[in-house]
CSV table of C-alpha atoms in Angstrom, one decimal:
chain,number,residue,atom,x,y,z
A,1,UNK,CA,1.9,10.5,-4.5
A,2,UNK,CA,5.5,9.7,-2.7
A,3,UNK,CA,3.6,9.1,0.3
A,4,UNK,CA,1.0,6.6,-1.5
A,5,UNK,CA,4.2,4.4,-1.7
A,6,UNK,CA,4.7,4.2,1.9
A,7,UNK,CA,0.7,3.3,2.4
A,8,UNK,CA,1.5,0.9,-0.6
A,9,UNK,CA,5.1,-0.3,1.6
A,10,UNK,CA,2.4,-0.6,4.5
A,11,UNK,CA,-0.1,-2.9,2.6
A,12,UNK,CA,2.3,-4.9,0.6
A,13,UNK,CA,6.0,-6.4,1.2
A,14,UNK,CA,7.9,-3.5,1.2
A,15,UNK,CA,10.9,-5.5,-0.9
A,16,UNK,CA,8.0,-5.0,-3.7
A,17,UNK,CA,8.8,-1.6,-3.9
A,18,UNK,CA,11.6,0.6,-4.6
A,19,UNK,CA,12.4,4.2,-6.1
A,20,UNK,CA,12.0,7.3,-4.3
A,21,UNK,CA,12.3,7.8,-0.1
A,22,UNK,CA,9.5,9.0,1.6
A,23,UNK,CA,9.9,12.4,3.6
A,24,UNK,CA,8.6,12.5,7.3
A,25,UNK,CA,6.5,15.7,6.2
A,26,UNK,CA,4.9,12.4,3.7
A,27,UNK,CA,4.1,10.2,6.5
A,28,UNK,CA,3.0,12.8,9.4
A,29,UNK,CA,0.2,13.8,6.1
A,30,UNK,CA,-0.2,10.5,5.4
A,31,UNK,CA,-0.9,10.1,9.2
A,32,UNK,CA,-3.3,13.2,9.1
A,33,UNK,CA,-5.2,12.3,6.1
A,34,UNK,CA,-9.0,11.0,6.5
A,35,UNK,CA,-9.4,7.5,6.3
A,36,UNK,CA,-12.7,5.9,5.1
A,37,UNK,CA,-13.2,2.9,7.2
A,38,UNK,CA,-13.9,-0.7,5.6
A,39,UNK,CA,-17.5,-2.3,5.9
A,40,UNK,CA,-16.1,-5.1,8.8
A,41,UNK,CA,-14.3,-1.7,10.5
A,42,UNK,CA,-18.1,0.6,10.1
A,43,UNK,CA,-19.0,3.3,12.8
A,44,UNK,CA,-21.3,2.7,14.9
A,45,UNK,CA,-24.3,5.3,15.2
A,46,UNK,CA,-25.8,6.1,18.6
A,47,UNK,CA,-28.9,7.3,17.2
A,48,UNK,CA,-30.3,5.3,14.0
A,49,UNK,CA,-28.5,2.4,15.9
A,50,UNK,CA,-27.0,1.2,12.5
A,51,UNK,CA,-23.7,0.6,11.3
A,52,UNK,CA,-22.5,3.1,8.8
A,53,UNK,CA,-19.6,4.4,6.7
A,54,UNK,CA,-17.7,7.3,7.9
A,55,UNK,CA,-13.8,8.6,8.1
A,56,UNK,CA,-12.0,8.8,10.9
A,57,UNK,CA,-9.2,11.1,10.5
A,58,UNK,CA,-6.1,12.3,13.6
A,59,UNK,CA,-5.4,16.2,13.9
A,60,UNK,CA,-3.4,17.9,16.4
A,61,UNK,CA,-4.4,19.4,18.6
A,62,UNK,CA,-1.4,21.0,21.0
A,63,UNK,CA,2.1,19.9,20.7
A,64,UNK,CA,4.5,18.8,23.4
A,65,UNK,CA,8.4,20.4,23.8
A,66,UNK,CA,9.3,17.0,23.6
A,67,UNK,CA,8.0,15.3,20.1
A,68,UNK,CA,8.5,11.3,19.8
A,69,UNK,CA,7.7,10.0,16.7
A,70,UNK,CA,7.2,6.0,16.3
A,71,UNK,CA,7.6,5.1,12.2
A,72,UNK,CA,5.1,2.3,11.6
A,73,UNK,CA,8.4,-0.7,10.5
A,74,UNK,CA,6.6,-4.0,11.1
A,75,UNK,CA,3.0,-4.8,8.5
A,76,UNK,CA,1.4,-7.7,9.9
A,77,UNK,CA,-1.1,-9.0,7.2
A,78,UNK,CA,-2.0,-12.1,9.0
A,79,UNK,CA,-1.4,-14.4,12.0
A,80,UNK,CA,1.5,-16.0,10.1
A,81,UNK,CA,2.8,-13.6,7.0
A,82,UNK,CA,4.8,-10.4,8.6
A,83,UNK,CA,7.4,-8.4,7.3
A,84,UNK,CA,9.9,-5.4,8.1
A,85,UNK,CA,9.3,-2.1,6.4
A,86,UNK,CA,12.7,-1.1,5.8
A,87,UNK,CA,12.2,1.9,3.5
A,88,UNK,CA,14.2,5.1,4.1
A,89,UNK,CA,12.4,7.7,5.7
A,90,UNK,CA,14.6,11.4,5.0
A,91,UNK,CA,14.0,13.0,8.5
A,92,UNK,CA,15.2,16.1,9.1
A,93,UNK,CA,17.9,17.0,11.9
A,94,UNK,CA,17.0,20.5,12.0
A,95,UNK,CA,13.5,22.2,11.1
A,96,UNK,CA,10.8,20.0,11.0
A,97,UNK,CA,8.2,22.5,11.0
A,98,UNK,CA,4.5,20.9,12.7
A,99,UNK,CA,2.5,24.1,12.0
A,100,UNK,CA,0.1,22.4,9.0
A,101,UNK,CA,-0.7,19.5,11.8
A,102,UNK,CA,-1.9,21.9,14.8
A,103,UNK,CA,-5.6,22.2,14.5
A,104,UNK,CA,-8.2,24.3,16.4
A,105,UNK,CA,-7.1,27.1,18.6
A,106,UNK,CA,-3.7,26.9,19.2
A,107,UNK,CA,-2.9,26.9,15.1
A,108,UNK,CA,-4.8,30.7,15.6
A,109,UNK,CA,-2.2,31.8,17.8
A,110,UNK,CA,1.2,30.5,16.2
A,111,UNK,CA,3.1,33.2,15.2
A,112,UNK,CA,7.1,33.3,13.5
A,113,UNK,CA,8.3,33.4,17.0
A,114,UNK,CA,6.2,30.7,18.9
A,115,UNK,CA,5.8,28.2,15.6
A,116,UNK,CA,6.5,24.6,16.5
A,117,UNK,CA,10.1,24.0,15.1
A,118,UNK,CA,11.9,21.0,16.3
A,119,UNK,CA,15.1,19.6,15.8
A,120,UNK,CA,16.0,15.9,16.0
A,121,UNK,CA,18.2,15.0,19.5
A,122,UNK,CA,17.8,11.2,19.3
A,123,UNK,CA,17.0,8.3,17.2
A,124,UNK,CA,16.6,4.6,17.9
A,125,UNK,CA,17.2,2.4,15.2
A,126,UNK,CA,16.6,-1.4,14.5
A,127,UNK,CA,18.5,-4.0,13.1
A,128,UNK,CA,16.9,-7.1,11.9
A,129,UNK,CA,13.2,-8.8,10.8
A,130,UNK,CA,10.4,-8.9,12.6
A,131,UNK,CA,11.5,-11.6,14.5
A,132,UNK,CA,14.6,-11.2,16.0
A,133,UNK,CA,16.7,-8.0,15.7
A,134,UNK,CA,18.8,-5.4,17.6
A,135,UNK,CA,18.2,-2.0,18.5
A,136,UNK,CA,21.1,0.9,18.7
A,137,UNK,CA,20.8,4.8,19.1
A,138,UNK,CA,22.1,7.7,17.7
A,139,UNK,CA,21.8,10.6,20.5
A,140,UNK,CA,23.3,14.7,19.3
A,141,UNK,CA,26.1,15.5,22.2
A,142,UNK,CA,24.7,17.2,24.9
A,143,UNK,CA,27.7,19.2,25.5
A,144,UNK,CA,27.1,22.5,24.8
A,145,UNK,CA,25.7,23.7,21.7
A,146,UNK,CA,27.6,21.0,19.9
A,147,UNK,CA,26.6,19.5,16.3
A,148,UNK,CA,28.6,15.9,17.2
A,149,UNK,CA,26.7,13.1,17.1
A,150,UNK,CA,27.4,9.5,18.8
A,151,UNK,CA,26.0,5.9,18.1
A,152,UNK,CA,25.1,3.9,21.2
A,153,UNK,CA,25.6,-0.2,20.5
A,154,UNK,CA,25.3,-2.2,23.4
A,155,UNK,CA,28.8,-1.3,25.6
A,156,UNK,CA,30.5,0.9,22.8
A,157,UNK,CA,29.8,4.1,21.9
A,158,UNK,CA,31.2,6.2,19.0
A,159,UNK,CA,31.8,9.1,16.7
A,160,UNK,CA,29.3,9.4,13.8
A,161,UNK,CA,29.1,12.2,11.1
A,162,UNK,CA,25.8,13.8,10.8
A,163,UNK,CA,24.7,12.1,7.6
A,164,UNK,CA,24.7,8.9,9.3
A,165,UNK,CA,22.1,9.7,12.1
A,166,UNK,CA,19.6,9.1,9.3
A,167,UNK,CA,19.3,5.3,7.9
A,168,UNK,CA,16.7,2.9,6.8
A,169,UNK,CA,16.6,1.7,10.3
A,170,UNK,CA,15.6,4.6,12.1
A,171,UNK,CA,12.6,3.3,14.3
A,172,UNK,CA,11.5,6.0,17.0
A,173,UNK,CA,12.6,10.3,16.5
A,174,UNK,CA,13.2,12.3,19.4
A,175,UNK,CA,12.8,16.1,18.4
A,176,UNK,CA,12.8,18.9,20.8
A,177,UNK,CA,10.8,22.0,20.4
A,178,UNK,CA,13.2,24.6,19.9
A,179,UNK,CA,11.2,27.9,22.0
A,180,UNK,CA,12.5,26.4,25.0
């Protein structure tokens, strides 16, 4: 699966991986996928007082009006060897549907009118490597129903085409829920 490439990118030198880009949806699926805890991080059972093999799973029970997604862009293999993950993650500018990731009572209450659909309105970018870098931001113009995007780089602000918003340098994503 494509999301296995991201898992491999997180665990290995990302320069070894080529080929398909990764979709944000695949990252979210991987984030909510059950994970077997390794023996050196086994779960301690309070009843039998022993470490046991177990799985952990992240789940979403409620979603905010503003959803902030932080992409893992740095991999720390050990104290010395660190790497930046610069794989392109394909990020939807409009229509990020979070319905598949909600569990519990909230999931049963979703209707077509209340579906948690999000639109990107800003992203933070990181250029450089693990040891040094530069941050910029791409922000959708707050004027009216504008589709204009602005690029903030220190003291300069320039207009950018929508196609330049999503890059391999996207690091933090800011989404606004449509039903607000």
